[in-house]
Amino acid sequence: MSHTHTTTSAADQGQVAVFFPVEGRAHWLQALQEAWPDAHFVVWPEVAPHATQAVAWSPTQEFVDHHPQLQYLFNMGAGVDAILRLQLPQQLQIVRIEDGGMAAQMAEYVCHAVLRHVREFDHYASSQAKQLWQPRRAQAKADFPIGIMGLGVLGTHVAQCLRGFGFNVNGWSQSAKQIDGISSFAGQKALAEFLQRSRILVCLLPLTPATQGILNRHHLSQLQRGAYLINVARGGHLVEADLLELLEQGHMAGAMLDVTQQEPLPAEHPFWSHPCITITPHISAQTQAVQAAAQIADNVRRIAAGQTPSGLVDRGGGY
């Protein structure tokens, strides 16, 4: 059903255009309605052409084109690279979820990956399969300095949690950050030193033209020998052939990858069977509807009060 009004009615003014994947739609609508009770949500493929606000998860170009008056699009996740590849009206501002229940999940995932590697749990799983009782000498955390690429809301929380386990944690971002207990490196000039100080590298960067393919042979080879990669950002950050080559050469010890260049990962891809690579299906941090809806509703109130919404995206910068 499509709206064909040529004028804006009072009912139109409260409409919010919504683009959902089918899975979880009812749960999301309930959370949004409870957090934002005065809105009337119009779910695609129904069209609300006079809507000035939209809530969306991976919207299509067709959705954007059918809502030409949009001023704000509230993204239901932290990453906005897919949205920014669309042809967007000049006035449209993108607001991303900064946490939405994802920070705690991301910290759990990364801490698990780090501890699994440092404590050699993969070795013990292999020993169990062979019915071998083979204790190994405990490794010192000081021998596994961790580098976090990307110190936004998620990266900062991950860094602090790893610091709580007693690891030496460095962070790299485009601009310098002040985080207790975390050494901050900023900009391209500091990238080499940051990498050279890291034996475990965690990628939490937004995917932009500047960060596409940043996890390449040139950068990964600057990590300390026996390095371990954890990528929970976007598959586009990693040059997959370079990782395989560095694993073959022994410069890198392994990787845990929650994201890949092509998702789902093709059945014939070498990552599936590589003994040093662990794959998960993009589940490191999943947006929680209730928390995300509350953040969206809070930003609606901020906008109504003439304030800048939290999580406003710099369309030129890409995040």
PDB file of C-alpha atoms in Angstrom:
ATOM      1  CA  MET A   1       0.000   0.000   0.000  1.00  0.00           C
ATOM      2  CA  SER A   2       1.349   3.444  -0.931  1.00  0.00           C
ATOM      3  CA  HIS A   3       0.334   6.913   0.152  1.00  0.00           C
ATOM      4  CA  THR A   4      -0.526   9.303  -2.671  1.00  0.00           C
ATOM      5  CA  HIS A   5      -1.266  12.480  -0.695  1.00  0.00           C
ATOM      6  CA  THR A   6      -0.133  15.685  -2.328  1.00  0.00           C
ATOM      7  CA  THR A   7      -0.440  17.708   0.896  1.00  0.00           C
ATOM      8  CA  THR A   8       0.758  16.980   4.384  1.00  0.00           C
ATOM      9  CA  SER A   9      -2.018  16.167   6.861  1.00  0.00           C
ATOM     10  CA  ALA A  10      -1.757  16.304  10.637  1.00  0.00           C
ATOM     11  CA  ALA A  11      -1.502  12.513  10.671  1.00  0.00           C
ATOM     12  CA  ASP A  12       1.414  12.629   8.207  1.00  0.00           C
ATOM     13  CA  GLN A  13       3.434  14.838  10.534  1.00  0.00           C
ATOM     14  CA  GLY A  14       3.741  12.083  13.108  1.00  0.00           C
ATOM     15  CA  GLN A  15       4.773   9.417  10.641  1.00  0.00           C
ATOM     16  CA  VAL A  16       8.134   7.689  10.875  1.00  0.00           C
ATOM     17  CA  ALA A  17       9.253   5.586   7.908  1.00  0.00           C
ATOM     18  CA  VAL A  18      10.690   2.207   8.929  1.00  0.00           C
ATOM     19  CA  PHE A  19      12.862  -0.256   7.023  1.00  0.00           C
ATOM     20  CA  PHE A  20      13.341  -3.628   8.732  1.00  0.00           C
ATOM     21  CA  PRO A  21      14.652  -7.026   7.893  1.00  0.00           C
ATOM     22  CA  VAL A  22      11.712  -9.399   8.372  1.00  0.00           C
ATOM     23  CA  GLU A  23      13.336 -11.202  11.299  1.00  0.00           C
ATOM     24  CA  GLY A  24      12.607  -9.457  14.605  1.00  0.00           C
ATOM     25  CA  ARG A  25      10.252  -6.868  13.117  1.00  0.00           C
ATOM     26  CA  ALA A  26       7.516  -7.229  15.735  1.00  0.00           C
ATOM     27  CA  HIS A  27      10.006  -7.031  18.602  1.00  0.00           C
ATOM     28  CA  TRP A  28      11.580  -3.872  17.181  1.00  0.00           C
ATOM     29  CA  LEU A  29       8.229  -2.200  16.533  1.00  0.00           C
ATOM     30  CA  GLN A  30       7.111  -2.889  20.084  1.00  0.00           C
ATOM     31  CA  ALA A  31      10.327  -1.451  21.506  1.00  0.00           C
ATOM     32  CA  LEU A  32      10.127   1.645  19.316  1.00  0.00           C
ATOM     33  CA  GLN A  33       6.453   2.261  20.108  1.00  0.00           C
ATOM     34  CA  GLU A  34       7.096   2.021  23.838  1.00  0.00           C
ATOM     35  CA  ALA A  35      10.092   4.363  23.697  1.00  0.00           C
ATOM     36  CA  TRP A  36       8.533   6.776  21.176  1.00  0.00           C
ATOM     37  CA  PRO A  37       4.758   6.584  21.855  1.00  0.00           C
ATOM     38  CA  ASP A  38       3.662   9.648  19.874  1.00  0.00           C
ATOM     39  CA  ALA A  39       5.071   8.341  16.578  1.00  0.00           C
ATOM     40  CA  HIS A  40       3.117   6.481  13.918  1.00  0.00           C
ATOM     41  CA  PHE A  41       5.450   3.918  12.332  1.00  0.00           C
ATOM     42  CA  VAL A  42       4.900   3.157   8.649  1.00  0.00           C
ATOM     43  CA  VAL A  43       6.763  -0.022   7.691  1.00  0.00           C
ATOM     44  CA  TRP A  44       8.196  -0.519   4.213  1.00  0.00           C
ATOM     45  CA  PRO A  45       6.961  -1.446   1.604  1.00  0.00           C
ATOM     46  CA  GLU A  46       4.192   0.866   2.790  1.00  0.00           C
ATOM     47  CA  VAL A  47       5.356   4.398   2.074  1.00  0.00           C
ATOM     48  CA  ALA A  48       5.185   7.593   4.140  1.00  0.00           C
ATOM     49  CA  PRO A  49       6.352  10.204   1.589  1.00  0.00           C
ATOM     50  CA  HIS A  50       5.928  13.130   4.000  1.00  0.00           C
ATOM     51  CA  ALA A  51       7.962  11.523   6.784  1.00  0.00           C
ATOM     52  CA  THR A  52      10.900  13.601   7.956  1.00  0.00           C
ATOM     53  CA  GLN A  53      12.329  10.833  10.165  1.00  0.00           C
ATOM     54  CA  ALA A  54      13.119   7.197   9.507  1.00  0.00           C
ATOM     55  CA  VAL A  55      14.419   4.189  11.436  1.00  0.00           C
ATOM     56  CA  ALA A  56      16.253   1.687   9.282  1.00  0.00           C
ATOM     57  CA  TRP A  57      18.460  -1.380   9.138  1.00  0.00           C
ATOM     58  CA  SER A  58      20.407  -1.604   5.835  1.00  0.00           C
ATOM     59  CA  PRO A  59      17.890   0.470   3.850  1.00  0.00           C
ATOM     60  CA  THR A  60      17.746   0.229   0.069  1.00  0.00           C
ATOM     61  CA  GLN A  61      18.024   3.029  -2.475  1.00  0.00           C
ATOM     62  CA  GLU A  62      14.335   2.503  -3.285  1.00  0.00           C
ATOM     63  CA  PHE A  63      13.375   3.169   0.328  1.00  0.00           C
ATOM     64  CA  VAL A  64      15.359   6.405   0.401  1.00  0.00           C
ATOM     65  CA  ASP A  65      13.962   7.548  -2.947  1.00  0.00           C
ATOM     66  CA  HIS A  66      10.363   7.020  -1.763  1.00  0.00           C
ATOM     67  CA  HIS A  67      10.889   9.308   1.243  1.00  0.00           C
ATOM     68  CA  PRO A  68      12.295  12.514  -0.253  1.00  0.00           C
ATOM     69  CA  GLN A  69      11.536  14.721   2.758  1.00  0.00           C
ATOM     70  CA  LEU A  70      13.638  12.763   5.251  1.00  0.00           C
ATOM     71  CA  GLN A  71      15.770  14.941   7.480  1.00  0.00           C
ATOM     72  CA  TYR A  72      16.999  12.283   9.933  1.00  0.00           C
ATOM     73  CA  LEU A  73      17.646   8.579   9.437  1.00  0.00           C
ATOM     74  CA  PHE A  74      18.249   6.662  12.662  1.00  0.00           C
ATOM     75  CA  ASN A  75      20.415   3.660  11.866  1.00  0.00           C
ATOM     76  CA  MET A  76      19.669   0.556  13.954  1.00  0.00           C
ATOM     77  CA  GLY A  77      23.361  -0.279  14.303  1.00  0.00           C
ATOM     78  CA  ALA A  78      26.774   1.294  14.760  1.00  0.00           C
ATOM     79  CA  GLY A  79      28.119   0.823  11.214  1.00  0.00           C
ATOM     80  CA  VAL A  80      26.888   3.197   8.522  1.00  0.00           C
ATOM     81  CA  ASP A  81      29.142   2.291   5.574  1.00  0.00           C
ATOM     82  CA  ALA A  82      26.296   0.585   3.663  1.00  0.00           C
ATOM     83  CA  ILE A  83      24.013   3.616   4.050  1.00  0.00           C
ATOM     84  CA  LEU A  84      26.676   6.055   2.930  1.00  0.00           C
ATOM     85  CA  ARG A  85      27.100   4.137  -0.330  1.00  0.00           C
ATOM     86  CA  LEU A  86      23.528   5.115  -1.295  1.00  0.00           C
ATOM     87  CA  GLN A  87      22.531   8.278  -3.140  1.00  0.00           C
ATOM     88  CA  LEU A  88      21.230  10.360  -0.234  1.00  0.00           C
ATOM     89  CA  PRO A  89      19.414  13.718  -0.281  1.00  0.00           C
ATOM     90  CA  GLN A  90      21.667  16.548   0.769  1.00  0.00           C
ATOM     91  CA  GLN A  91      19.598  17.498   3.810  1.00  0.00           C
ATOM     92  CA  LEU A  92      19.499  13.969   5.255  1.00  0.00           C
ATOM     93  CA  GLN A  93      21.448  13.477   8.474  1.00  0.00           C
ATOM     94  CA  ILE A  94      22.399   9.978   9.657  1.00  0.00           C
ATOM     95  CA  VAL A  95      22.348   9.121  13.371  1.00  0.00           C
ATOM     96  CA  ARG A  96      23.903   5.817  14.392  1.00  0.00           C
ATOM     97  CA  ILE A  97      23.480   3.715  17.515  1.00  0.00           C
ATOM     98  CA  GLU A  98      26.501   4.265  19.758  1.00  0.00           C
ATOM     99  CA  ASP A  99      25.886   1.346  22.100  1.00  0.00           C
ATOM    100  CA  GLY A 100      22.414  -0.196  22.026  1.00  0.00           C
ATOM    101  CA  GLY A 101      23.604  -3.020  24.262  1.00  0.00           C
ATOM    102  CA  MET A 102      26.548  -3.744  21.953  1.00  0.00           C
ATOM    103  CA  ALA A 103      29.473  -2.536  24.084  1.00  0.00           C
ATOM    104  CA  ALA A 104      29.133  -5.272  26.699  1.00  0.00           C
ATOM    105  CA  GLN A 105      28.715  -7.962  24.023  1.00  0.00           C
ATOM    106  CA  MET A 106      31.723  -6.708  22.086  1.00  0.00           C
ATOM    107  CA  ALA A 107      33.869  -6.732  25.207  1.00  0.00           C
ATOM    108  CA  GLU A 108      32.748 -10.280  26.001  1.00  0.00           C
ATOM    109  CA  TYR A 109      33.624 -11.460  22.501  1.00  0.00           C
ATOM    110  CA  VAL A 110      37.036  -9.801  22.341  1.00  0.00           C
ATOM    111  CA  CYS A 111      38.032 -10.764  25.884  1.00  0.00           C
ATOM    112  CA  HIS A 112      37.041 -14.349  25.117  1.00  0.00           C
ATOM    113  CA  ALA A 113      39.127 -14.327  21.934  1.00  0.00           C
ATOM    114  CA  VAL A 114      42.149 -12.858  23.720  1.00  0.00           C
ATOM    115  CA  LEU A 115      41.984 -15.224  26.694  1.00  0.00           C
ATOM    116  CA  ARG A 116      41.343 -18.230  24.475  1.00  0.00           C
ATOM    117  CA  HIS A 117      44.528 -17.413  22.556  1.00  0.00           C
ATOM    118  CA  VAL A 118      46.751 -16.453  25.492  1.00  0.00           C
ATOM    119  CA  ARG A 119      45.599 -19.370  27.654  1.00  0.00           C
ATOM    120  CA  GLU A 120      45.968 -21.750  24.668  1.00  0.00           C
ATOM    121  CA  PHE A 121      42.512 -23.271  24.973  1.00  0.00           C
ATOM    122  CA  ASP A 122      42.638 -24.422  21.342  1.00  0.00           C
ATOM    123  CA  HIS A 123      45.637 -26.565  22.278  1.00  0.00           C
ATOM    124  CA  TYR A 124      43.748 -28.103  25.181  1.00  0.00           C
ATOM    125  CA  ALA A 125      40.724 -28.812  22.985  1.00  0.00           C
ATOM    126  CA  SER A 126      43.021 -30.657  20.586  1.00  0.00           C
ATOM    127  CA  SER A 127      44.600 -32.570  23.477  1.00  0.00           C
ATOM    128  CA  GLN A 128      41.176 -33.628  24.747  1.00  0.00           C
ATOM    129  CA  ALA A 129      40.242 -34.980  21.323  1.00  0.00           C
ATOM    130  CA  LYS A 130      43.395 -37.117  21.463  1.00  0.00           C
ATOM    131  CA  GLN A 131      42.866 -38.048  25.141  1.00  0.00           C
ATOM    132  CA  LEU A 132      46.165 -36.399  26.076  1.00  0.00           C
ATOM    133  CA  TRP A 133      46.841 -34.802  29.461  1.00  0.00           C
ATOM    134  CA  GLN A 134      49.393 -32.160  28.475  1.00  0.00           C
ATOM    135  CA  PRO A 135      49.703 -29.116  30.742  1.00  0.00           C
ATOM    136  CA  ARG A 136      51.606 -26.188  29.232  1.00  0.00           C
ATOM    137  CA  ARG A 137      53.562 -23.501  31.010  1.00  0.00           C
ATOM    138  CA  ALA A 138      51.472 -20.407  31.728  1.00  0.00           C
ATOM    139  CA  GLN A 139      52.240 -17.478  29.443  1.00  0.00           C
ATOM    140  CA  ALA A 140      52.858 -13.989  30.816  1.00  0.00           C
ATOM    141  CA  LYS A 141      50.299 -11.312  29.902  1.00  0.00           C
ATOM    142  CA  ALA A 142      53.204  -8.881  29.552  1.00  0.00           C
ATOM    143  CA  ASP A 143      54.235 -10.859  26.466  1.00  0.00           C
ATOM    144  CA  PHE A 144      50.908 -10.105  24.748  1.00  0.00           C
ATOM    145  CA  PRO A 145      50.508  -6.324  24.389  1.00  0.00           C
ATOM    146  CA  ILE A 146      47.166  -5.548  22.770  1.00  0.00           C
ATOM    147  CA  GLY A 147      46.457  -2.891  20.181  1.00  0.00           C
ATOM    148  CA  ILE A 148      42.894  -1.642  19.677  1.00  0.00           C
ATOM    149  CA  MET A 149      42.229   0.037  16.331  1.00  0.00           C
ATOM    150  CA  GLY A 150      39.297   2.378  16.835  1.00  0.00           C
ATOM    151  CA  LEU A 151      38.520   4.060  20.159  1.00  0.00           C
ATOM    152  CA  GLY A 152      34.874   4.985  19.803  1.00  0.00           C
ATOM    153  CA  VAL A 153      32.254   3.904  22.339  1.00  0.00           C
ATOM    154  CA  LEU A 154      32.754   0.204  21.599  1.00  0.00           C
ATOM    155  CA  GLY A 155      36.544   0.326  21.282  1.00  0.00           C
ATOM    156  CA  THR A 156      36.949   2.287  24.495  1.00  0.00           C
ATOM    157  CA  HIS A 157      34.848  -0.199  26.456  1.00  0.00           C
ATOM    158  CA  VAL A 158      36.755  -3.149  25.007  1.00  0.00           C
ATOM    159  CA  ALA A 159      40.090  -1.502  25.859  1.00  0.00           C
ATOM    160  CA  GLN A 160      39.024  -0.847  29.451  1.00  0.00           C
ATOM    161  CA  CYS A 161      37.824  -4.431  29.933  1.00  0.00           C
ATOM    162  CA  LEU A 162      41.076  -5.869  28.612  1.00  0.00           C
ATOM    163  CA  ARG A 163      42.993  -3.514  30.876  1.00  0.00           C
ATOM    164  CA  GLY A 164      40.945  -4.922  33.752  1.00  0.00           C
ATOM    165  CA  PHE A 165      42.361  -8.363  32.985  1.00  0.00           C
ATOM    166  CA  GLY A 166      45.852  -6.946  33.409  1.00  0.00           C
ATOM    167  CA  PHE A 167      46.885  -6.638  29.768  1.00  0.00           C
ATOM    168  CA  ASN A 168      48.986  -3.793  28.416  1.00  0.00           C
ATOM    169  CA  VAL A 169      46.590  -2.025  26.030  1.00  0.00           C
ATOM    170  CA  ASN A 170      47.334   0.586  23.374  1.00  0.00           C
ATOM    171  CA  GLY A 171      44.764   2.338  21.233  1.00  0.00           C
ATOM    172  CA  TRP A 172      44.949   3.901  17.777  1.00  0.00           C
ATOM    173  CA  SER A 173      42.465   6.376  16.332  1.00  0.00           C
ATOM    174  CA  GLN A 174      42.399   9.356  14.017  1.00  0.00           C
ATOM    175  CA  SER A 175      42.486  11.790  16.933  1.00  0.00           C
ATOM    176  CA  ALA A 176      44.139  11.389  20.335  1.00  0.00           C
ATOM    177  CA  LYS A 177      42.010  10.012  23.187  1.00  0.00           C
ATOM    178  CA  GLN A 178      42.368  10.345  26.948  1.00  0.00           C
ATOM    179  CA  ILE A 179      41.487   6.979  28.508  1.00  0.00           C
ATOM    180  CA  ASP A 180      42.829   5.956  31.913  1.00  0.00           C
ATOM    181  CA  GLY A 181      45.393   3.184  31.631  1.00  0.00           C
ATOM    182  CA  ILE A 182      45.347   3.129  27.815  1.00  0.00           C
ATOM    183  CA  SER A 183      48.202   4.542  25.722  1.00  0.00           C
ATOM    184  CA  SER A 184      46.761   6.562  22.838  1.00  0.00           C
ATOM    185  CA  PHE A 185      48.290   6.737  19.355  1.00  0.00           C
ATOM    186  CA  ALA A 186      46.726   9.042  16.782  1.00  0.00           C
ATOM    187  CA  GLY A 187      46.944   9.523  13.034  1.00  0.00           C
ATOM    188  CA  GLN A 188      48.962   7.941  10.263  1.00  0.00           C
ATOM    189  CA  LYS A 189      52.308   9.078  11.677  1.00  0.00           C
ATOM    190  CA  ALA A 190      51.758   7.037  14.842  1.00  0.00           C
ATOM    191  CA  LEU A 191      50.397   3.905  13.151  1.00  0.00           C
ATOM    192  CA  ALA A 192      53.738   2.138  12.635  1.00  0.00           C
ATOM    193  CA  GLU A 193      54.798   2.567  16.270  1.00  0.00           C
ATOM    194  CA  PHE A 194      51.371   1.403  17.436  1.00  0.00           C
ATOM    195  CA  LEU A 195      51.559  -1.743  15.318  1.00  0.00           C
ATOM    196  CA  GLN A 196      55.120  -2.519  16.390  1.00  0.00           C
ATOM    197  CA  ARG A 197      54.010  -2.425  20.017  1.00  0.00           C
ATOM    198  CA  SER A 198      51.179  -4.908  19.432  1.00  0.00           C
ATOM    199  CA  ARG A 199      51.154  -8.687  19.481  1.00  0.00           C
ATOM    200  CA  ILE A 200      47.365  -8.969  19.540  1.00  0.00           C
ATOM    201  CA  LEU A 201      45.529  -6.612  17.204  1.00  0.00           C
ATOM    202  CA  VAL A 202      41.798  -5.878  17.550  1.00  0.00           C
ATOM    203  CA  CYS A 203      40.038  -4.018  14.728  1.00  0.00           C
ATOM    204  CA  LEU A 204      37.048  -1.888  15.731  1.00  0.00           C
ATOM    205  CA  LEU A 205      37.394   0.792  13.066  1.00  0.00           C
ATOM    206  CA  PRO A 206      34.528   2.189  11.003  1.00  0.00           C
ATOM    207  CA  LEU A 207      34.811   1.158   7.357  1.00  0.00           C
ATOM    208  CA  THR A 208      35.643   4.213   5.256  1.00  0.00           C
ATOM    209  CA  PRO A 209      37.668   4.765   2.074  1.00  0.00           C
ATOM    210  CA  ALA A 210      40.653   5.514   4.343  1.00  0.00           C
ATOM    211  CA  THR A 211      40.340   2.247   6.313  1.00  0.00           C
ATOM    212  CA  GLN A 212      39.372  -0.098   3.464  1.00  0.00           C
ATOM    213  CA  GLY A 213      42.037  -2.826   3.345  1.00  0.00           C
ATOM    214  CA  ILE A 214      43.983  -1.370   6.273  1.00  0.00           C
ATOM    215  CA  LEU A 215      44.633  -4.886   7.609  1.00  0.00           C
ATOM    216  CA  ASN A 216      47.036  -5.683   4.781  1.00  0.00           C
ATOM    217  CA  ARG A 217      50.454  -7.298   4.479  1.00  0.00           C
ATOM    218  CA  HIS A 218      52.274  -3.988   4.967  1.00  0.00           C
ATOM    219  CA  HIS A 219      50.553  -3.238   8.269  1.00  0.00           C
ATOM    220  CA  LEU A 220      50.147  -6.768   9.636  1.00  0.00           C
ATOM    221  CA  SER A 221      53.820  -7.534   9.040  1.00  0.00           C
ATOM    222  CA  GLN A 222      54.703  -4.676  11.420  1.00  0.00           C
ATOM    223  CA  LEU A 223      53.055  -6.511  14.321  1.00  0.00           C
ATOM    224  CA  GLN A 224      55.263  -8.460  16.691  1.00  0.00           C
ATOM    225  CA  ARG A 225      56.092 -11.951  15.467  1.00  0.00           C
ATOM    226  CA  GLY A 226      53.489 -14.510  16.503  1.00  0.00           C
ATOM    227  CA  ALA A 227      50.748 -11.880  16.234  1.00  0.00           C
ATOM    228  CA  TYR A 228      47.055 -12.669  16.583  1.00  0.00           C
ATOM    229  CA  LEU A 229      44.288 -10.748  14.782  1.00  0.00           C
ATOM    230  CA  ILE A 230      40.735 -10.204  16.027  1.00  0.00           C
ATOM    231  CA  ASN A 231      38.465  -8.463  13.502  1.00  0.00           C
ATOM    232  CA  VAL A 232      35.031  -7.466  14.799  1.00  0.00           C
ATOM    233  CA  ALA A 233      34.547  -4.433  12.548  1.00  0.00           C
ATOM    234  CA  ARG A 234      33.997  -5.063   8.820  1.00  0.00           C
ATOM    235  CA  GLY A 235      35.315  -7.656   6.406  1.00  0.00           C
ATOM    236  CA  GLY A 236      36.420  -4.854   4.096  1.00  0.00           C
ATOM    237  CA  HIS A 237      39.203  -3.946   6.508  1.00  0.00           C
ATOM    238  CA  LEU A 238      41.076  -7.192   5.881  1.00  0.00           C
ATOM    239  CA  VAL A 239      42.997  -8.240   2.794  1.00  0.00           C
ATOM    240  CA  GLU A 240      42.279 -11.927   3.260  1.00  0.00           C
ATOM    241  CA  ALA A 241      45.033 -13.261   0.987  1.00  0.00           C
ATOM    242  CA  ASP A 242      47.627 -11.259   2.964  1.00  0.00           C
ATOM    243  CA  LEU A 243      46.504 -12.829   6.243  1.00  0.00           C
ATOM    244  CA  LEU A 244      46.755 -16.326   4.775  1.00  0.00           C
ATOM    245  CA  GLU A 245      50.252 -15.584   3.494  1.00  0.00           C
ATOM    246  CA  LEU A 246      51.472 -14.246   6.851  1.00  0.00           C
ATOM    247  CA  LEU A 247      50.025 -17.286   8.632  1.00  0.00           C
ATOM    248  CA  GLU A 248      51.834 -19.564   6.187  1.00  0.00           C
ATOM    249  CA  GLN A 249      55.092 -17.712   6.819  1.00  0.00           C
ATOM    250  CA  GLY A 250      54.673 -17.980  10.585  1.00  0.00           C
ATOM    251  CA  HIS A 251      54.696 -14.247  11.214  1.00  0.00           C
ATOM    252  CA  MET A 252      51.136 -14.472  12.488  1.00  0.00           C
ATOM    253  CA  ALA A 253      49.915 -17.173  14.858  1.00  0.00           C
ATOM    254  CA  GLY A 254      46.220 -16.992  14.099  1.00  0.00           C
ATOM    255  CA  ALA A 255      43.052 -14.958  13.846  1.00  0.00           C
ATOM    256  CA  MET A 256      39.481 -14.830  15.100  1.00  0.00           C
ATOM    257  CA  LEU A 257      37.228 -13.229  12.510  1.00  0.00           C
ATOM    258  CA  ASP A 258      33.609 -12.243  13.068  1.00  0.00           C
ATOM    259  CA  VAL A 259      33.388 -10.498   9.694  1.00  0.00           C
ATOM    260  CA  THR A 260      34.559 -11.416   6.177  1.00  0.00           C
ATOM    261  CA  GLN A 261      34.745  -9.799   2.747  1.00  0.00           C
ATOM    262  CA  GLN A 262      31.762 -11.856   1.585  1.00  0.00           C
ATOM    263  CA  GLU A 263      29.018 -12.794   4.039  1.00  0.00           C
ATOM    264  CA  PRO A 264      27.978 -15.538   4.406  1.00  0.00           C
ATOM    265  CA  LEU A 265      31.485 -16.895   3.881  1.00  0.00           C
ATOM    266  CA  PRO A 266      31.476 -19.053   0.707  1.00  0.00           C
ATOM    267  CA  ALA A 267      31.656 -22.796   1.289  1.00  0.00           C
ATOM    268  CA  GLU A 268      34.927 -23.121  -0.628  1.00  0.00           C
ATOM    269  CA  HIS A 269      36.720 -20.336   1.281  1.00  0.00           C
ATOM    270  CA  PRO A 270      40.022 -21.439   2.911  1.00  0.00           C
ATOM    271  CA  PHE A 271      39.131 -19.702   6.193  1.00  0.00           C
ATOM    272  CA  TRP A 272      36.626 -22.478   6.997  1.00  0.00           C
ATOM    273  CA  SER A 273      39.254 -25.177   7.300  1.00  0.00           C
ATOM    274  CA  HIS A 274      42.342 -23.221   8.317  1.00  0.00           C
ATOM    275  CA  PRO A 275      43.650 -24.609  11.632  1.00  0.00           C
ATOM    276  CA  CYS A 276      44.693 -21.170  12.902  1.00  0.00           C
ATOM    277  CA  ILE A 277      41.516 -19.246  12.034  1.00  0.00           C
ATOM    278  CA  THR A 278      38.265 -19.147  13.986  1.00  0.00           C
ATOM    279  CA  ILE A 279      35.156 -17.887  12.173  1.00  0.00           C
ATOM    280  CA  THR A 280      31.911 -16.603  13.702  1.00  0.00           C
ATOM    281  CA  PRO A 281      28.924 -15.331  11.632  1.00  0.00           C
ATOM    282  CA  HIS A 282      28.953 -11.582  12.417  1.00  0.00           C
ATOM    283  CA  ILE A 283      27.554 -12.000  15.922  1.00  0.00           C
ATOM    284  CA  SER A 284      30.178 -10.279  18.101  1.00  0.00           C
ATOM    285  CA  ALA A 285      27.723  -7.519  19.080  1.00  0.00           C
ATOM    286  CA  GLN A 286      24.081  -7.505  18.060  1.00  0.00           C
ATOM    287  CA  THR A 287      21.900  -4.461  18.570  1.00  0.00           C
ATOM    288  CA  GLN A 288      19.433  -4.901  21.433  1.00  0.00           C
ATOM    289  CA  ALA A 289      16.047  -3.498  20.453  1.00  0.00           C
ATOM    290  CA  VAL A 290      14.991  -2.034  23.818  1.00  0.00           C
ATOM    291  CA  GLN A 291      18.291  -0.218  24.448  1.00  0.00           C
ATOM    292  CA  ALA A 292      18.562   0.981  20.859  1.00  0.00           C
ATOM    293  CA  ALA A 293      14.964   2.231  20.772  1.00  0.00           C
ATOM    294  CA  ALA A 294      15.569   4.188  23.982  1.00  0.00           C
ATOM    295  CA  GLN A 295      18.643   5.814  22.427  1.00  0.00           C
ATOM    296  CA  ILE A 296      16.707   6.694  19.267  1.00  0.00           C
ATOM    297  CA  ALA A 297      13.858   8.208  21.306  1.00  0.00           C
ATOM    298  CA  ASP A 298      16.335  10.229  23.369  1.00  0.00           C
ATOM    299  CA  ASN A 299      17.838  11.611  20.160  1.00  0.00           C
ATOM    300  CA  VAL A 300      14.374  12.539  18.888  1.00  0.00           C
ATOM    301  CA  ARG A 301      13.903  14.575  22.061  1.00  0.00           C
ATOM    302  CA  ARG A 302      17.320  16.179  21.604  1.00  0.00           C
ATOM    303  CA  ILE A 303      16.456  17.231  18.067  1.00  0.00           C
ATOM    304  CA  ALA A 304      13.083  18.621  19.171  1.00  0.00           C
ATOM    305  CA  ALA A 305      14.918  20.681  21.806  1.00  0.00           C
ATOM    306  CA  GLY A 306      17.316  22.077  19.216  1.00  0.00           C
ATOM    307  CA  GLN A 307      20.240  19.963  20.436  1.00  0.00           C
ATOM    308  CA  THR A 308      22.682  17.840  18.440  1.00  0.00           C
ATOM    309  CA  PRO A 309      21.768  14.150  18.559  1.00  0.00           C
ATOM    310  CA  SER A 310      24.246  11.676  20.008  1.00  0.00           C
ATOM    311  CA  GLY A 311      25.866   9.547  17.307  1.00  0.00           C
ATOM    312  CA  LEU A 312      25.418  12.096  14.492  1.00  0.00           C
ATOM    313  CA  VAL A 313      27.440  10.850  11.512  1.00  0.00           C
ATOM    314  CA  ASP A 314      29.918  13.007   9.616  1.00  0.00           C
ATOM    315  CA  ARG A 315      28.895  12.008   6.093  1.00  0.00           C
ATOM    316  CA  GLY A 316      32.147  13.351   4.689  1.00  0.00           C
ATOM    317  CA  GLY A 317      34.274  11.459   7.190  1.00  0.00           C
ATOM    318  CA  GLY A 318      32.283   8.258   6.875  1.00  0.00           C
ATOM    319  CA  TYR A 319      31.412   7.709  10.558  1.00  0.00           C
TER     320      TYR A 319
END
